[in-house]
Short mmCIF file of C-alpha atoms and ligand atoms in Angstrom, two decimals:
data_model
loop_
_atom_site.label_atom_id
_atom_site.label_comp_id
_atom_site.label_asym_id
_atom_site.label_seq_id
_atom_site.Cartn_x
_atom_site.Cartn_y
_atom_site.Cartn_z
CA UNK A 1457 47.95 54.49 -31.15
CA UNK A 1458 45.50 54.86 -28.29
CA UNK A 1459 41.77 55.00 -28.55
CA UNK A 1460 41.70 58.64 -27.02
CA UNK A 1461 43.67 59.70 -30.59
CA UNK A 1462 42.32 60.75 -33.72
CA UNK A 1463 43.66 61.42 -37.04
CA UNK A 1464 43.14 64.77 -39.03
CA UNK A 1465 44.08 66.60 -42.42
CA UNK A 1466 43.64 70.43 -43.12
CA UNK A 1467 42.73 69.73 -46.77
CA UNK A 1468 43.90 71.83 -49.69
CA UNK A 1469 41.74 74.55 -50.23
CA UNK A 1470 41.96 75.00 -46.31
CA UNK A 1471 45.69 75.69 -46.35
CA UNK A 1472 45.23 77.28 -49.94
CA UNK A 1473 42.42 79.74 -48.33
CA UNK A 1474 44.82 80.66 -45.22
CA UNK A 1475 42.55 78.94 -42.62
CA UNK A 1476 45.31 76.60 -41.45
CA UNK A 1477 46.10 78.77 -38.30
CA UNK A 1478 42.73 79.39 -37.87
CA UNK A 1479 41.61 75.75 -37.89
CA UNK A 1480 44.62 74.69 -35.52
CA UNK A 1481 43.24 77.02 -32.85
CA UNK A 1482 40.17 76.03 -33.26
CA UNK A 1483 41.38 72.75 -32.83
CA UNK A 1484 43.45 73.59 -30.04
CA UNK A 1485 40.85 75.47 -28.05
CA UNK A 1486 38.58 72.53 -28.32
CA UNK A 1487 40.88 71.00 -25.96
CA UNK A 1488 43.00 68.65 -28.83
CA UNK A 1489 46.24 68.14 -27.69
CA UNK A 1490 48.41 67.85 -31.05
CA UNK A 1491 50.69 64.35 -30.81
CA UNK A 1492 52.15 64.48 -34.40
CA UNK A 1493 51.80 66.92 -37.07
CA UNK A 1494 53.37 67.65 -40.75
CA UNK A 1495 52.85 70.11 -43.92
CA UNK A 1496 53.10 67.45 -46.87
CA UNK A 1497 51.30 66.92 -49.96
CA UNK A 1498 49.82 63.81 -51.42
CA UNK A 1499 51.10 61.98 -54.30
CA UNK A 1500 48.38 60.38 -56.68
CA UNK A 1501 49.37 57.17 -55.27
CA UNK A 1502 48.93 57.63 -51.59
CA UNK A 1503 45.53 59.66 -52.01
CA UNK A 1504 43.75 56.91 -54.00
CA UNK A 1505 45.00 54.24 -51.06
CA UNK A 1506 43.67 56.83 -48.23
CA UNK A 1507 40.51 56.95 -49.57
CA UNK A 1508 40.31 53.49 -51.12
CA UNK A 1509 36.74 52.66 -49.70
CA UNK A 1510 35.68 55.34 -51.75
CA UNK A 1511 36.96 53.99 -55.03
CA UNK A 1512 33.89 52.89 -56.39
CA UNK A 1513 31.64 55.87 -55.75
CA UNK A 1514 31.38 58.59 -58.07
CA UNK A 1515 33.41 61.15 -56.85
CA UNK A 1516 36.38 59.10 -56.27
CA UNK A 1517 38.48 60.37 -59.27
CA UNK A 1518 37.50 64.09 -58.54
CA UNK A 1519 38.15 63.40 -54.47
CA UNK A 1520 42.29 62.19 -55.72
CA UNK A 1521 42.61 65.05 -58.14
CA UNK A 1522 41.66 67.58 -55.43
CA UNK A 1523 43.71 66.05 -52.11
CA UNK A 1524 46.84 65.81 -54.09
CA UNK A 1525 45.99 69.93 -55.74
CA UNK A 1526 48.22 71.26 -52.99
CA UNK A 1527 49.56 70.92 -49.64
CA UNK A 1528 47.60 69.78 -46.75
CA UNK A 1529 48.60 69.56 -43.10
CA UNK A 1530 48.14 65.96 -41.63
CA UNK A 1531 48.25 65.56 -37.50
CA UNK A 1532 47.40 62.82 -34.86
CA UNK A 1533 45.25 64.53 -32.14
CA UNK A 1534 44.69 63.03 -28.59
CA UNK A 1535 41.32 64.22 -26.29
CA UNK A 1536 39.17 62.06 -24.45
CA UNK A 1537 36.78 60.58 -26.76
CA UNK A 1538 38.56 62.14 -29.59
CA UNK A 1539 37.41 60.87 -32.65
CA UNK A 1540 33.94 61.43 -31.63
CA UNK A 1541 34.07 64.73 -30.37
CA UNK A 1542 36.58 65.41 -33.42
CA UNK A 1543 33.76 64.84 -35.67
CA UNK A 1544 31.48 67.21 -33.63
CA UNK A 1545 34.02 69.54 -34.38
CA UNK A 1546 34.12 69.89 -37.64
CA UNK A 1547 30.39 69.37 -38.53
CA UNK A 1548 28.45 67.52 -41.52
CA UNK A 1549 30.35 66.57 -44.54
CA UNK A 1550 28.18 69.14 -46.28
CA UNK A 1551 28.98 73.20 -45.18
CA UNK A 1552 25.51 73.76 -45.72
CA UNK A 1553 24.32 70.97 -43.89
CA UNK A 1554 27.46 71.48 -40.93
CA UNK A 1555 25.82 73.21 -37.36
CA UNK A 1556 27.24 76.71 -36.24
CA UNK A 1557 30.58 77.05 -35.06
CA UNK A 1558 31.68 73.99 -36.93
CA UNK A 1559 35.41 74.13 -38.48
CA UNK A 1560 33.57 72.64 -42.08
CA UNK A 1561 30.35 75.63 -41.13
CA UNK A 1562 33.37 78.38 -40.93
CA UNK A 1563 35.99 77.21 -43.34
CA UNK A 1564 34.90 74.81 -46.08
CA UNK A 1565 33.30 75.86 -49.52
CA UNK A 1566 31.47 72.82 -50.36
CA UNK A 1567 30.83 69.49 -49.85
CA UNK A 1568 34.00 68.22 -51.81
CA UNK A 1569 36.20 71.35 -50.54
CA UNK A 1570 35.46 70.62 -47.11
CA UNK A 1571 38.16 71.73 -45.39
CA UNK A 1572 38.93 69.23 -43.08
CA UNK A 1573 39.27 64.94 -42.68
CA UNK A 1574 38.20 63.58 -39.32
CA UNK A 1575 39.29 59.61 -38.77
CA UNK A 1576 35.71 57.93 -38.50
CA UNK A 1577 36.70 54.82 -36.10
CA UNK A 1578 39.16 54.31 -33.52
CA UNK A 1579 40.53 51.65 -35.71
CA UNK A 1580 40.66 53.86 -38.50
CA UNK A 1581 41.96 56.87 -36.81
CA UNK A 1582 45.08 54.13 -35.88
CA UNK A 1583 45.42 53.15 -39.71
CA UNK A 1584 45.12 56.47 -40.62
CA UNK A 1585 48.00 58.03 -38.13
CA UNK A 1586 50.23 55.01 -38.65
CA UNK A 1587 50.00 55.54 -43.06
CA UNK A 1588 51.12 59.43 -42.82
CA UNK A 1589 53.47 59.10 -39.83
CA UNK A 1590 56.35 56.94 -38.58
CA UNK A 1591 56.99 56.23 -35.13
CA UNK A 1592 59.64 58.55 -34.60
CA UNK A 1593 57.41 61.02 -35.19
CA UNK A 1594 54.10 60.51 -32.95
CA UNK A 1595 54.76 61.81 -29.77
N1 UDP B 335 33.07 63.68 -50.77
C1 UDP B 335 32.65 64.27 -51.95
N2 UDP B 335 31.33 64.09 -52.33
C2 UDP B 335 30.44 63.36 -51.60
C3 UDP B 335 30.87 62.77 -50.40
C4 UDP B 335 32.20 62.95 -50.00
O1 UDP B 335 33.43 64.91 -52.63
O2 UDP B 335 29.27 63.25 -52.01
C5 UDP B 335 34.46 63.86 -50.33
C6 UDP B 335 34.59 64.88 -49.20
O3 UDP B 335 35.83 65.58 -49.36
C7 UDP B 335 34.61 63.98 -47.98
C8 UDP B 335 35.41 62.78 -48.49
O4 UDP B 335 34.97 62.62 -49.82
O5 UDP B 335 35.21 64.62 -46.86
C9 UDP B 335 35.19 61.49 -47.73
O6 UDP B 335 33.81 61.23 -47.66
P1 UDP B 335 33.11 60.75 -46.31
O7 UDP B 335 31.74 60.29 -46.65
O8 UDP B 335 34.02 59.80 -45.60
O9 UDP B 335 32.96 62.12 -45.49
P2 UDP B 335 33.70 62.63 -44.17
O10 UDP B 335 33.98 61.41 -43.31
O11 UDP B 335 34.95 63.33 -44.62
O12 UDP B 335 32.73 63.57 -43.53
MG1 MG B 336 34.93 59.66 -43.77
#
């Protein structure tokens, strides 16, 4: 995957809450072009090995439980200097601590329910594409 890609999930209480269409055009509008993009849901298995390098930190077993609680929508986005501005996009980890107009500011209820993933590297946003997508299916 190229450097201008990034990786993205609309988490479960986004889809759950109906802000999956919303989200998108936000996404959209912000001038993401989408380059691969599925409604799935996690198995136990494949959450804990997504967010492995949070397996020792405390909210690790409450983080699995809730990304595998229902759907999400996982997509590969490409932009200029997309995982960057990506994370503009959807603000601070936190709601309360995300700036205006921010996808997690509009849409997420809390710190844990937060609405949305955002790759945090290039090489990550490559790992990240490549686990939930085959090639066949990345445009
Ligand atoms: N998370 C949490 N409690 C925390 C920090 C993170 O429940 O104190 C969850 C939250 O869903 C977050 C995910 O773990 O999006 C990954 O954490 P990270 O620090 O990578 O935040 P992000 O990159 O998603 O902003
Ligand atoms: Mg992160």
């Amino acid at each position: 995957m190229a450097t201008n890609r990034t990786f993205t999930m609309l988490k479960p209480d986004a889809i759950e809450n109906g802000y999956a269409g919303k989200i998108l055009d936000m996404i959209i509008q912000a001038g993401f072009e989408i380059k691969a993009m599925k409604l799935t849901r996690l198995t136990t298995e494949q959450a804990q090995k997504f967010y492995e390098v949070h397996a020792e930190r405390p909210f690790y077993g409450e983080l699995v439980e809730y990304m595998t609680s229902g759907p999400i929508v996982a997509a590969i986005l490409e932009k200029e200097n997309a995982v960057a501005d990506f994370r503009t996009l959807i603000g601070a980890t936190d709601p309360a601590e995300a700036a205006e107009g921010t996808i997690r500011k509009n849409y997420a209820e809390s710190k844990g329910r937060n609405a949305v993933h955002g790759s945090d590297s290039d090489e990550n946003a490559e790992i990240e594409g490549i686990f939930h997508f085959s090639s066949s299916e990345i445009l």
